[in-house]
PDB file of C-alpha atoms and ligand atoms in Angstrom:
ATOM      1  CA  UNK A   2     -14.586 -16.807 -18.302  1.00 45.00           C
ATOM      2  CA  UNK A   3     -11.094 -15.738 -18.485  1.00 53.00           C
ATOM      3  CA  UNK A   4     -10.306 -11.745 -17.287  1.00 63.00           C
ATOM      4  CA  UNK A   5      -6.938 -12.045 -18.974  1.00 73.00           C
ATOM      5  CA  UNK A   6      -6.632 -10.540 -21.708  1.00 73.00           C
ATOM      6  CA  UNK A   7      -4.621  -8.573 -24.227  1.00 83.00           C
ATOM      7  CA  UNK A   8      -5.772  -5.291 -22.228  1.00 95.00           C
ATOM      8  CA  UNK A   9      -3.962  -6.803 -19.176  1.00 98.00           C
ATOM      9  CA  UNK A  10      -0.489  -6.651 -17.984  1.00 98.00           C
ATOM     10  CA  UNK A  11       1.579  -8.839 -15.670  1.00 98.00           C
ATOM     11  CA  UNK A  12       3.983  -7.366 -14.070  1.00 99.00           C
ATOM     12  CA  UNK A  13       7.209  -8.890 -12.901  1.00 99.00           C
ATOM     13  CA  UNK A  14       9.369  -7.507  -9.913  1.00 99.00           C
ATOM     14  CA  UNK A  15      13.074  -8.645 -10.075  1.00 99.00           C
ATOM     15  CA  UNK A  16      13.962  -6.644  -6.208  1.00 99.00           C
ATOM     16  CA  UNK A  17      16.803  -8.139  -5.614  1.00 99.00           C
ATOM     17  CA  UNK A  18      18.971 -10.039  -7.638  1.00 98.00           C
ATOM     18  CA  UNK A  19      22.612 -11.858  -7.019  1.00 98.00           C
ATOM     19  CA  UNK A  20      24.864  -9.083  -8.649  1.00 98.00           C
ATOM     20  CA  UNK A  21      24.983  -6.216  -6.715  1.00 98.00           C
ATOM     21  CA  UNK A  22      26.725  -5.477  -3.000  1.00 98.00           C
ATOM     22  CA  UNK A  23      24.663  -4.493  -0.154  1.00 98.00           C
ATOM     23  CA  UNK A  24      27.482  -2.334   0.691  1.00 98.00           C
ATOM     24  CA  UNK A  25      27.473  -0.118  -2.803  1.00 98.00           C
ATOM     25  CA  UNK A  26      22.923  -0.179  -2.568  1.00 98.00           C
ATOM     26  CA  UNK A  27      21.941  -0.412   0.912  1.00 98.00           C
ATOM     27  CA  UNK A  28      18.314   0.414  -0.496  1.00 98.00           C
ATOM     28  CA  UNK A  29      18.509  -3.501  -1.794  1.00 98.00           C
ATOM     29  CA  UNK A  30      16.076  -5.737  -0.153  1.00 98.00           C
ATOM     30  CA  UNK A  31      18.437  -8.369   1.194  1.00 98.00           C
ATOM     31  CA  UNK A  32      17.058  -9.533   4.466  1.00 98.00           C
ATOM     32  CA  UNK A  33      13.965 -11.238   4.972  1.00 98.00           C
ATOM     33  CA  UNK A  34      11.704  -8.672   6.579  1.00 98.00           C
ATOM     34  CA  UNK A  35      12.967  -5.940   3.745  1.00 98.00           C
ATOM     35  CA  UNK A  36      11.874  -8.917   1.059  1.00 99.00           C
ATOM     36  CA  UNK A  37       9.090  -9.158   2.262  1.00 99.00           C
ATOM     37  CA  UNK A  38       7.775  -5.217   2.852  1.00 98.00           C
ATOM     38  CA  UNK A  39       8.989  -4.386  -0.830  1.00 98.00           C
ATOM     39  CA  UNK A  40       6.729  -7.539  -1.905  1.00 99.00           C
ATOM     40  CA  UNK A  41       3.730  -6.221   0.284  1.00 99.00           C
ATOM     41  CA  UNK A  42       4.903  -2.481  -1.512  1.00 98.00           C
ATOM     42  CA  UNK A  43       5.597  -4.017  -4.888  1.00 99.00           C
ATOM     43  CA  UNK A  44       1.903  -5.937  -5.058  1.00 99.00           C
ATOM     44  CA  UNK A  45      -0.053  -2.816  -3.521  1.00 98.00           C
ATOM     45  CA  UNK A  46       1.654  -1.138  -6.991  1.00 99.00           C
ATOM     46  CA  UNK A  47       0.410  -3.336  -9.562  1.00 98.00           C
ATOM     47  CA  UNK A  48       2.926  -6.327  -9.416  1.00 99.00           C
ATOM     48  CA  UNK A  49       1.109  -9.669  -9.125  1.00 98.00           C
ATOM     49  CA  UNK A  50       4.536 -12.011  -9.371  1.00 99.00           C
ATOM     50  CA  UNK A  51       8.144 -12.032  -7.826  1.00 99.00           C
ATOM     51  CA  UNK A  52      11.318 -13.502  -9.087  1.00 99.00           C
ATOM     52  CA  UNK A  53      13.523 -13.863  -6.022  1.00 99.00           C
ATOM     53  CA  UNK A  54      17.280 -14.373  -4.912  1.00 99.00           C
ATOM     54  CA  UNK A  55      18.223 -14.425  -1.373  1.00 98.00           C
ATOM     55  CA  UNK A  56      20.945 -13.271   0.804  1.00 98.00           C
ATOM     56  CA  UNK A  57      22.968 -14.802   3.875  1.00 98.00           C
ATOM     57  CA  UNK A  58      23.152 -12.932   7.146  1.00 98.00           C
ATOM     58  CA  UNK A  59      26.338 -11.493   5.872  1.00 98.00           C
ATOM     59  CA  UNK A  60      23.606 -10.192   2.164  1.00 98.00           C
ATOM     60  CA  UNK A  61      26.064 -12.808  -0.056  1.00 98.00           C
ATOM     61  CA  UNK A  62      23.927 -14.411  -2.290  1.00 98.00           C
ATOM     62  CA  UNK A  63      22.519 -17.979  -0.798  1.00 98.00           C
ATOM     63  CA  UNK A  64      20.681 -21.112  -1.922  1.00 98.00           C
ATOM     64  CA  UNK A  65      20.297 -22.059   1.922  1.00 98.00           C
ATOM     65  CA  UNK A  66      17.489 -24.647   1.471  1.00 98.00           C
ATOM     66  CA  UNK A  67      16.142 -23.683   4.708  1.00 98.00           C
ATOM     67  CA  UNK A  68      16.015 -19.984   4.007  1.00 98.00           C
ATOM     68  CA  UNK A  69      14.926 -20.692   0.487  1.00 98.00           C
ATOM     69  CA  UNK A  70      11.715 -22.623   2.165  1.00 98.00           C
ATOM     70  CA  UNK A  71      11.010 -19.823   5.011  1.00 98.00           C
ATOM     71  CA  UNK A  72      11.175 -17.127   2.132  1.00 99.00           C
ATOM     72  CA  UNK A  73       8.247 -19.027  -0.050  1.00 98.00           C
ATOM     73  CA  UNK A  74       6.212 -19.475   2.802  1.00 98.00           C
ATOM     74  CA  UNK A  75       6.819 -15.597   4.368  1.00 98.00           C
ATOM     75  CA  UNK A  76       5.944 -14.535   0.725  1.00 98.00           C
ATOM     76  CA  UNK A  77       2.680 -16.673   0.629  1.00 98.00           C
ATOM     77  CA  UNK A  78       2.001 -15.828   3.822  1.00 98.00           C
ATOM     78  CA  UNK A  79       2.247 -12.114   3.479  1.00 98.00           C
ATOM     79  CA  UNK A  80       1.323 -11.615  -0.657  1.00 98.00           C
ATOM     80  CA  UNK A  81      -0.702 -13.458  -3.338  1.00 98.00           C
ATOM     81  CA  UNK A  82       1.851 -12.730  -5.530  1.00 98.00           C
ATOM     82  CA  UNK A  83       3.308 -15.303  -7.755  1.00 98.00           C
ATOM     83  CA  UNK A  84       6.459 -16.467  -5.975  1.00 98.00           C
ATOM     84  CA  UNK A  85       9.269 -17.884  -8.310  1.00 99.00           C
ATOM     85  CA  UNK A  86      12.432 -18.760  -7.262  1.00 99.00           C
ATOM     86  CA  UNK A  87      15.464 -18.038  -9.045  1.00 99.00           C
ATOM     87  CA  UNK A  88      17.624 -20.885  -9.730  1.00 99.00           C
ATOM     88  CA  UNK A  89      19.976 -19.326 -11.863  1.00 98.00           C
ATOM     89  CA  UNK A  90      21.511 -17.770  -8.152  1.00 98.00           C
ATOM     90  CA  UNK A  91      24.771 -16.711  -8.784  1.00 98.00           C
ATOM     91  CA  UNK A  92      27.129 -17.070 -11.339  1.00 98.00           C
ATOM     92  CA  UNK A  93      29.443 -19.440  -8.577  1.00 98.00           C
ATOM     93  CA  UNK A  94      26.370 -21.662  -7.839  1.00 98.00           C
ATOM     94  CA  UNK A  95      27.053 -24.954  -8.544  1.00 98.00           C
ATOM     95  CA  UNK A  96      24.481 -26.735 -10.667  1.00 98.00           C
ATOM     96  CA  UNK A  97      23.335 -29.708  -7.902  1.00 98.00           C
ATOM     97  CA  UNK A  98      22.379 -26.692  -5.257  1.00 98.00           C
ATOM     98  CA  UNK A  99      20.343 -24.185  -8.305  1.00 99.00           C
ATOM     99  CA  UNK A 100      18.418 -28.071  -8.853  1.00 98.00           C
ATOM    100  CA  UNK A 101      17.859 -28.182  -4.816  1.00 98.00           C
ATOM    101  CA  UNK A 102      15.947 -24.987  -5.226  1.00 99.00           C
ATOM    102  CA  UNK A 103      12.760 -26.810  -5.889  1.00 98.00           C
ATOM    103  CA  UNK A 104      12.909 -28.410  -2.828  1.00 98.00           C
ATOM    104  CA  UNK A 105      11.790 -25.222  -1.803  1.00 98.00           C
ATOM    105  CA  UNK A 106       8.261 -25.652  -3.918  1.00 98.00           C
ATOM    106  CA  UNK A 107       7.715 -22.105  -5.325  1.00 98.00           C
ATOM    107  CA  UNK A 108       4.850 -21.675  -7.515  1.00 98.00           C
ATOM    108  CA  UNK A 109       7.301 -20.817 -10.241  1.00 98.00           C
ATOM    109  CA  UNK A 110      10.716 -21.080 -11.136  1.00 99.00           C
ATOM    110  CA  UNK A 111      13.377 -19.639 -13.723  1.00 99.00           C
ATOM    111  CA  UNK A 112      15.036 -22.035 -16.142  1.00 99.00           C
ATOM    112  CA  UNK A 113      17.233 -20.207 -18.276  1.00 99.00           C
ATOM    113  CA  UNK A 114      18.105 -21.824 -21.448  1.00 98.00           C
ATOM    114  CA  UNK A 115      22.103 -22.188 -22.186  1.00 98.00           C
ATOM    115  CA  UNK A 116      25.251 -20.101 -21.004  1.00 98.00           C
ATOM    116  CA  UNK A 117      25.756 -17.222 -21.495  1.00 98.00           C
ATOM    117  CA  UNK A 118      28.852 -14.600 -20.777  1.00 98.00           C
ATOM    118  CA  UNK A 119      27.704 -12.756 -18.031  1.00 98.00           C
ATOM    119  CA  UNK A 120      30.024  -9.610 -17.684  1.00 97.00           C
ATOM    120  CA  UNK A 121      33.188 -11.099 -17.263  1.00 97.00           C
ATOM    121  CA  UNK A 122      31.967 -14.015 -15.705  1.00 98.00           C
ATOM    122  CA  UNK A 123      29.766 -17.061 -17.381  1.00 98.00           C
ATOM    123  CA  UNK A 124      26.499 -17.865 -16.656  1.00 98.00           C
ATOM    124  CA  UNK A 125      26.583 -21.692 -16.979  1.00 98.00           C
ATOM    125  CA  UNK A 126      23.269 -23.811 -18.140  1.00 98.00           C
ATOM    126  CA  UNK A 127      25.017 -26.308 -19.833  1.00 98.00           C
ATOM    127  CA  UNK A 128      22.306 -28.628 -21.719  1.00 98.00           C
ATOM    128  CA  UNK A 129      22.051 -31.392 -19.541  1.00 98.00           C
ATOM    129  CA  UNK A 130      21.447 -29.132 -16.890  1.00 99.00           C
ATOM    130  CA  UNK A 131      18.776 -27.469 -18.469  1.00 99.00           C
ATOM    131  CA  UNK A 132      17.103 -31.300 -19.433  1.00 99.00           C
ATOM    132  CA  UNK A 133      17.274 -32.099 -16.314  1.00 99.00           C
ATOM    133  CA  UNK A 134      16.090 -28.831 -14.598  1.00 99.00           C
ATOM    134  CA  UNK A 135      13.012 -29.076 -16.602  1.00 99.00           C
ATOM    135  CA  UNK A 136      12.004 -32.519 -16.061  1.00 99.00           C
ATOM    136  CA  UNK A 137      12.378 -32.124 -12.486  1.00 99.00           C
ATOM    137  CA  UNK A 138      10.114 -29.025 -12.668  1.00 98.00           C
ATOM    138  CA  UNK A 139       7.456 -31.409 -14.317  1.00 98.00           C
ATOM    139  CA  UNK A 140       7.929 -34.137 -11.839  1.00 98.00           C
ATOM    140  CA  UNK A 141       7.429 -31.541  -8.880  1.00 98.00           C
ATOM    141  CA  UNK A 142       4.525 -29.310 -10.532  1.00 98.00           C
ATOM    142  CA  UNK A 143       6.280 -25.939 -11.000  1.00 98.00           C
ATOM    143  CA  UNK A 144       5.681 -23.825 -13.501  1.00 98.00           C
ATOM    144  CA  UNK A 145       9.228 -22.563 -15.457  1.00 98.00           C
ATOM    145  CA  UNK A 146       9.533 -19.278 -16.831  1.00 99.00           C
ATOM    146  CA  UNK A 147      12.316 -19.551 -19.586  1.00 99.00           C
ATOM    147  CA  UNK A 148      14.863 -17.116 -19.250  1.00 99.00           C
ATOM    148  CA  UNK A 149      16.426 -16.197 -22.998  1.00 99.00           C
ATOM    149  CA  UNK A 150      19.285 -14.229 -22.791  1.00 98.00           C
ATOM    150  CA  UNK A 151      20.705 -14.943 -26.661  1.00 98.00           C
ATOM    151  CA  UNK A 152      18.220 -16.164 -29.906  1.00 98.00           C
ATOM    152  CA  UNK A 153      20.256 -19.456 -29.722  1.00 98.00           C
ATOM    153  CA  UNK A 154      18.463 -19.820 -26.039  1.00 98.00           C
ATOM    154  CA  UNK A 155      14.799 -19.310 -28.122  1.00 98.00           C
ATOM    155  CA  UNK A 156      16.031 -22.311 -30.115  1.00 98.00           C
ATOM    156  CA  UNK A 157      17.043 -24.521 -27.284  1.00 98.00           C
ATOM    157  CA  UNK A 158      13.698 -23.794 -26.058  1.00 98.00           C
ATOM    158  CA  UNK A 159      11.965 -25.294 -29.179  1.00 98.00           C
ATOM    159  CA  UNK A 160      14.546 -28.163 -28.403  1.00 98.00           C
ATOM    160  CA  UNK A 161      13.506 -28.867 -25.379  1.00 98.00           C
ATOM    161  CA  UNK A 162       9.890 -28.968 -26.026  1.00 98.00           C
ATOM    162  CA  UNK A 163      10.499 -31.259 -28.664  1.00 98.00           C
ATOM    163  CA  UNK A 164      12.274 -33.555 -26.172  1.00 98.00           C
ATOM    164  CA  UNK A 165      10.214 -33.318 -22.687  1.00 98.00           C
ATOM    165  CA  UNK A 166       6.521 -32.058 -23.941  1.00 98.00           C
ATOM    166  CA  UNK A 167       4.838 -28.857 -22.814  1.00 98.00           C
ATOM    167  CA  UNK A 168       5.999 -27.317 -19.154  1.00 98.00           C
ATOM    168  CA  UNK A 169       4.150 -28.408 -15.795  1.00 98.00           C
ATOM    169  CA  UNK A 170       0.644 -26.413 -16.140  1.00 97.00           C
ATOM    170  CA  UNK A 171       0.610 -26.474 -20.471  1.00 98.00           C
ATOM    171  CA  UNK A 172       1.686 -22.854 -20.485  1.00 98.00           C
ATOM    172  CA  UNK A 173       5.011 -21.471 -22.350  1.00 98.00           C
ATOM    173  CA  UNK A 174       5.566 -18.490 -20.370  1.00 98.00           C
ATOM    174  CA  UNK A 175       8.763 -16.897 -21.797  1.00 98.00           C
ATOM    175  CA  UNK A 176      11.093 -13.649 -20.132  1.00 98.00           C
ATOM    176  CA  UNK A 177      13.522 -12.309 -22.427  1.00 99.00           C
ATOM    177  CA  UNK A 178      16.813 -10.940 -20.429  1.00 99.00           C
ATOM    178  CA  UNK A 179      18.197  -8.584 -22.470  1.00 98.00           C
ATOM    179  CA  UNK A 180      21.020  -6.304 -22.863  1.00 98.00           C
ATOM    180  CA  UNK A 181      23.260  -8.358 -20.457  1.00 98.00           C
ATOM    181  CA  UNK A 182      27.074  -7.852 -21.607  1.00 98.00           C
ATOM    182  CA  UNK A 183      27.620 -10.870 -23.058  1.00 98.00           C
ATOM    183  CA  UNK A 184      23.825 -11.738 -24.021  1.00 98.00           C
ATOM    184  CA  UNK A 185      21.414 -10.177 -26.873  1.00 98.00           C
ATOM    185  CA  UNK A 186      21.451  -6.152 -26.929  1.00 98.00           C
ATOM    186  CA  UNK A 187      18.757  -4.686 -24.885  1.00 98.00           C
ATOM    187  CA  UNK A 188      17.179  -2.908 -28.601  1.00 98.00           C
ATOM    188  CA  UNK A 189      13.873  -3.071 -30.460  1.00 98.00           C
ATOM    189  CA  UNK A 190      15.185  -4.889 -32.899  1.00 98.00           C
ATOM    190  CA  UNK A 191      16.807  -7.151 -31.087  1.00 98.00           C
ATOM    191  CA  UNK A 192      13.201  -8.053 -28.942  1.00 98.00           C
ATOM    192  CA  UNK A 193      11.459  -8.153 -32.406  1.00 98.00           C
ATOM    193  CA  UNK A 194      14.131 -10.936 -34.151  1.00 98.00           C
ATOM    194  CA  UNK A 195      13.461 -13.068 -30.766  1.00 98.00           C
ATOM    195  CA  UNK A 196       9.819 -12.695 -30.165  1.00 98.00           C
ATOM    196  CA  UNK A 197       9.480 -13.791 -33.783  1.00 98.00           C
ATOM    197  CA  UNK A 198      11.278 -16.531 -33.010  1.00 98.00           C
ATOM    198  CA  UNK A 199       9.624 -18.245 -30.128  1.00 98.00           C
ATOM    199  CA  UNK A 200       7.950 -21.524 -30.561  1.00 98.00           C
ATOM    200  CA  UNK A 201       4.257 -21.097 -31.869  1.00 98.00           C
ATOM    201  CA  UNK A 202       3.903 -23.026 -28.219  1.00 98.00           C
ATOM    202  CA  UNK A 203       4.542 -19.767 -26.648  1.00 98.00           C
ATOM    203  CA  UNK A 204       1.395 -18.711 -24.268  1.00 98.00           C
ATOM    204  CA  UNK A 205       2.724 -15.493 -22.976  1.00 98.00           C
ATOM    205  CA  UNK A 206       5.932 -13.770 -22.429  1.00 98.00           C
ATOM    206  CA  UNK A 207       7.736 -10.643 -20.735  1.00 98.00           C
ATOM    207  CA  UNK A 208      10.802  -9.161 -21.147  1.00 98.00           C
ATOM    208  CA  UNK A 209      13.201  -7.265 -19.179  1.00 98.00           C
ATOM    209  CA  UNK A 210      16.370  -4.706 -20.213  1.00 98.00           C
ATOM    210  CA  UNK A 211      19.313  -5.118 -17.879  1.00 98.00           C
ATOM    211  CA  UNK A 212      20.622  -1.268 -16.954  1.00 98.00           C
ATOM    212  CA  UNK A 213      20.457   1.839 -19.232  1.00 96.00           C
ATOM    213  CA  UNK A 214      18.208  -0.470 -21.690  1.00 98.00           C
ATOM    214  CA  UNK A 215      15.368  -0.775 -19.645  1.00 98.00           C
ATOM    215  CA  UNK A 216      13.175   1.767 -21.160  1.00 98.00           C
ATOM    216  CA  UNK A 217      13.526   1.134 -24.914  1.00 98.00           C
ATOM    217  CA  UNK A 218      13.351  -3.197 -23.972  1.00 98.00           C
ATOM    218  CA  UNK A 219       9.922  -2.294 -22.020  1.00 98.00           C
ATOM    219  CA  UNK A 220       9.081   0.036 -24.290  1.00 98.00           C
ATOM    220  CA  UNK A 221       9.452  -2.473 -27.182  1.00 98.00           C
ATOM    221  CA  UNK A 222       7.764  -5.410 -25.298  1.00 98.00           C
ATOM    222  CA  UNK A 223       4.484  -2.813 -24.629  1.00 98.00           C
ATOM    223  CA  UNK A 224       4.717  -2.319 -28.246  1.00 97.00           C
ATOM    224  CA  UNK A 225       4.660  -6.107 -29.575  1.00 97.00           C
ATOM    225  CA  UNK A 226       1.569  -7.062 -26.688  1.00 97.00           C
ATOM    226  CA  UNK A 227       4.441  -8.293 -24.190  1.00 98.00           C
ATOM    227  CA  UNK A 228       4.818  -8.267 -20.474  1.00 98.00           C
ATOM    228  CA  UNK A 229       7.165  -6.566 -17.803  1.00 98.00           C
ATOM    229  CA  UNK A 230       9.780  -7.586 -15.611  1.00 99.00           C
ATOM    230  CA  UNK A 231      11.422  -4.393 -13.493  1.00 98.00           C
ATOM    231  CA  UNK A 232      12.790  -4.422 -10.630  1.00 98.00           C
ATOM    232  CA  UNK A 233      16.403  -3.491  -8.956  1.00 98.00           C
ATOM    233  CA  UNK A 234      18.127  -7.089  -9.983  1.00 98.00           C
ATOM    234  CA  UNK A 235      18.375  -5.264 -13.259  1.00 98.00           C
ATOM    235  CA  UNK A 236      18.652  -1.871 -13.021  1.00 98.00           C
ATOM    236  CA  UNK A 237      19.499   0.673 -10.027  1.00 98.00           C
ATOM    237  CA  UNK A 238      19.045   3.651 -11.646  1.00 98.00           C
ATOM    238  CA  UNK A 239      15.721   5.849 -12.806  1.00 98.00           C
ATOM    239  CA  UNK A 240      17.564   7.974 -15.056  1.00 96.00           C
ATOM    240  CA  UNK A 241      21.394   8.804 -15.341  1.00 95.00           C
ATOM    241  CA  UNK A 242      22.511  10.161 -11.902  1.00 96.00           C
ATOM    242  CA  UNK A 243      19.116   9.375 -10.476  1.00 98.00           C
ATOM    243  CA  UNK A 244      19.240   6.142  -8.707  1.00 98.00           C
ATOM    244  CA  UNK A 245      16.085   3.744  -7.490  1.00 98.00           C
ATOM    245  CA  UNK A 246      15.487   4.100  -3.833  1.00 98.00           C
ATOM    246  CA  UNK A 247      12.969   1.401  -4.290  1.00 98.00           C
ATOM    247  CA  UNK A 248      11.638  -1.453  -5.810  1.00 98.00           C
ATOM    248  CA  UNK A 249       8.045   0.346  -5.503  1.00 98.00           C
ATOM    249  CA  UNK A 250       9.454   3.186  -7.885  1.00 98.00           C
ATOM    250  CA  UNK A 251      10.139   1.073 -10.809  1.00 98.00           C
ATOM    251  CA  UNK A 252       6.538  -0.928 -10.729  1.00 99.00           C
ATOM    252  CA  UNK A 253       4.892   2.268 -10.474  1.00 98.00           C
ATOM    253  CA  UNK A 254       6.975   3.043 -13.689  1.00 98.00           C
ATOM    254  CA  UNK A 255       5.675   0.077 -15.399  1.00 98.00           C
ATOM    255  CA  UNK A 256       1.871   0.743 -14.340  1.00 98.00           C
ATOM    256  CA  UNK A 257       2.823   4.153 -15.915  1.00 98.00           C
ATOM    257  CA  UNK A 258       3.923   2.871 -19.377  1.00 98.00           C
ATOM    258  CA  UNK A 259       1.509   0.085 -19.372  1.00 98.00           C
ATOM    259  CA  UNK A 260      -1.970   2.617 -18.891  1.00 98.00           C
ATOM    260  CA  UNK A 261       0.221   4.490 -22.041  1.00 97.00           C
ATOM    261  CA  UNK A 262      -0.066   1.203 -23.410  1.00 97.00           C
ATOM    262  CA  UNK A 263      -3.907   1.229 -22.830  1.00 97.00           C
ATOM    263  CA  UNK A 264      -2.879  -2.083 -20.652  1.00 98.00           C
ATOM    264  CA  UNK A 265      -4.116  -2.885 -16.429  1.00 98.00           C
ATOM    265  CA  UNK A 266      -1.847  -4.421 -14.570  1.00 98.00           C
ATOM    266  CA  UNK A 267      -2.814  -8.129 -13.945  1.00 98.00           C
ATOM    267  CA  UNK A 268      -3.292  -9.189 -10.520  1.00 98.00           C
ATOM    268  CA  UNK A 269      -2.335 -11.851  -8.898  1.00 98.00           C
ATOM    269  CA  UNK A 270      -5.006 -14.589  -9.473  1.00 97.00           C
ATOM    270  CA  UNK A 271      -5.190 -13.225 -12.912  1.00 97.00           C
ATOM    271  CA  UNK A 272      -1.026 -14.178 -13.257  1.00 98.00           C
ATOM    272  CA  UNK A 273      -2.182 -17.330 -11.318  1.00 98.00           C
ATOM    273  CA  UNK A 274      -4.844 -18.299 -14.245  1.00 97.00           C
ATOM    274  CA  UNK A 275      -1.929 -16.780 -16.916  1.00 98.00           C
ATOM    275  CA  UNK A 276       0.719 -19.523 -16.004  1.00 98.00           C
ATOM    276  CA  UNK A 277      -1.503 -22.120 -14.759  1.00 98.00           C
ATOM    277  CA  UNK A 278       0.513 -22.255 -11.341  1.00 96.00           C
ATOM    278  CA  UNK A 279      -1.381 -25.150  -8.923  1.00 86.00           C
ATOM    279  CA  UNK A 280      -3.287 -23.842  -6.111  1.00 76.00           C
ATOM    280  CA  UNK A 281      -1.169 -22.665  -3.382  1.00 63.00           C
ATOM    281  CA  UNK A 282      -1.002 -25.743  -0.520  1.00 59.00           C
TER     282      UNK A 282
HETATM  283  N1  LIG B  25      22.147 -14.005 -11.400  1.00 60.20           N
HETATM  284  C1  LIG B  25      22.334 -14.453 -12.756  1.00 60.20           C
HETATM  285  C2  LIG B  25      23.667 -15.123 -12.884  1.00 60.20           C
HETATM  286  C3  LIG B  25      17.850 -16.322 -12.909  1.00 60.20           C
HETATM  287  O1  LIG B  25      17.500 -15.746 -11.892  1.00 60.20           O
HETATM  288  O2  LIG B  25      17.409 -17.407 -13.234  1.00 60.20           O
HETATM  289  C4  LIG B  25      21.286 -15.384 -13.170  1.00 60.20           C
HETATM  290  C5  LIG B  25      19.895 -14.919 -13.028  1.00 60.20           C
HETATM  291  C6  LIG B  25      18.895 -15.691 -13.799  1.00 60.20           C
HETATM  292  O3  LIG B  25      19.559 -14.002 -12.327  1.00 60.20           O
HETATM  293 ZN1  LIG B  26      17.357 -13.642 -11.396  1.00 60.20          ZN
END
């Protein structure tokens, strides 16, 4: 019998991200050995999956397919956590190295679903991209999480579904990315319009507020029976002034609002059975 339920919680750690400077957060995990201690710290907390981006020796943001594949296996070989890989990267990824990324065989991956403006840069997914991202996800048994930054990205997603057929596993596992400049605003209202408008296909889904929104977006997602993604790719700081000296701090925050919530964080093998992810080779 299943132990997830609606009482449960699956909580999402972001700890790194492609945005911000080593230099201006030296508290970023950017090296492999400070990956892997904040996943270690991050799982002992209550998170049971990761969503990484890594860094060069010089901590510039990398799709090295070498590194990519040493960080999955130090993660598995350290964690149970969930490992997806990002494969959005950076905004100056081109689109043939963010497909390479599955080369890498996570258990999960992002697939975010159109472009977005990203600050003052774009986040490019143009559609055959995306087609093509997804059917290679199928082909190579990952499970996607679909990143919506903008309702038009909840459509594409019904699009998509239409076109290709249910994800790699049968599960719709959705993360909304809000409050990006450029994407939807990180509000209640905003999270309500788009949950009601994800395909009826939808298994489960999380959101995440980028910066000062990160409260009321989690907030709102505990309130309509969503999960959490925290974590310092999308905010650095705990309060105004205050900034996060570690990834630990903000899961511990979201095992705080979630027991509010009445809701345990999931573990691992519990995110495992969520997303249907294969067993780990
Ligand atoms: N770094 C952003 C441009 C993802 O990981 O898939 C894209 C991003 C989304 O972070
Ligand atoms: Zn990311």
């Amino acid at each position: 019998m299943t132990s997830v339920t609606q009482d449960t919680l699956l909580i999402t750690v972001a700890p790194t991200g492609a945005e911000t400077a080593k230099s201006d957060c030296p508290q970023l995990p950017t090296t492999l050995a400070e990956l892997v201690a904040t996943a270690q710290e991050c799982e002992a907390a209550g998170a049971a999956m990761i969503h990484v981006h890594i860094r060069d020796d010089e901590h510039r943001p990398t799709l090295d397919p070498h590194r990519l594949r040493d960080t999955v296996d130090a993660l598995r070989e350290a964690t149970d956590l969930v490992v997806q890989l990002s494969t959005g990267g950076s905004v100056h990824d081109p689109l043939d190295a963010r497909l390479r990324v599955l080369d890498a065989a996570p258990d999960s991956c992002s697939l975010t679903m159109g472009t977005t403006n990203f600050g003052d840069d774009v986040f490019a997914n143009p559609w055959p991209f995306v087609c093509d991202l997804y059917q290679l996800s199928q082909e190579r048994q990952v499970v996607p999480e679909f990143e919506l930054f903008d309702l038009g990205h909840v459509a594409a997603l019904r699009r998509l579904i239409d076109r290709f057929g249910l994800p790699y596993g049968g599960r719709v596992h959705c993360d909304l990315v809000m409050g990006v400049p450029g994407g939807m605003p990180g509000t209640a209202d905003a999270l309500v319009a788009a949950v009601a408008a994800l395909p009826p296909e939808t298994t489960s889904w999380g959101a995440t507020g980028i910066g000062r929104t990160t409260l009321a977006v989690g907030l709102a997602a505990l309130s309509k029976g969503g999960h959490l993604r925290v974590g310092m790719e999308d905010v650095l700081t705990l309060a105004k002034g205050v900034p996060v000296t570690s990834n630990r701090q903000l899961v511990e925050r979201a095992v705080a609002m979630g027991e509010l919530a009445q809701r345990r964080p999931m573990t691992p093998a519990e995110a495992r059975e969520l997303l249907n992810v294969r067993s780990a080779p």
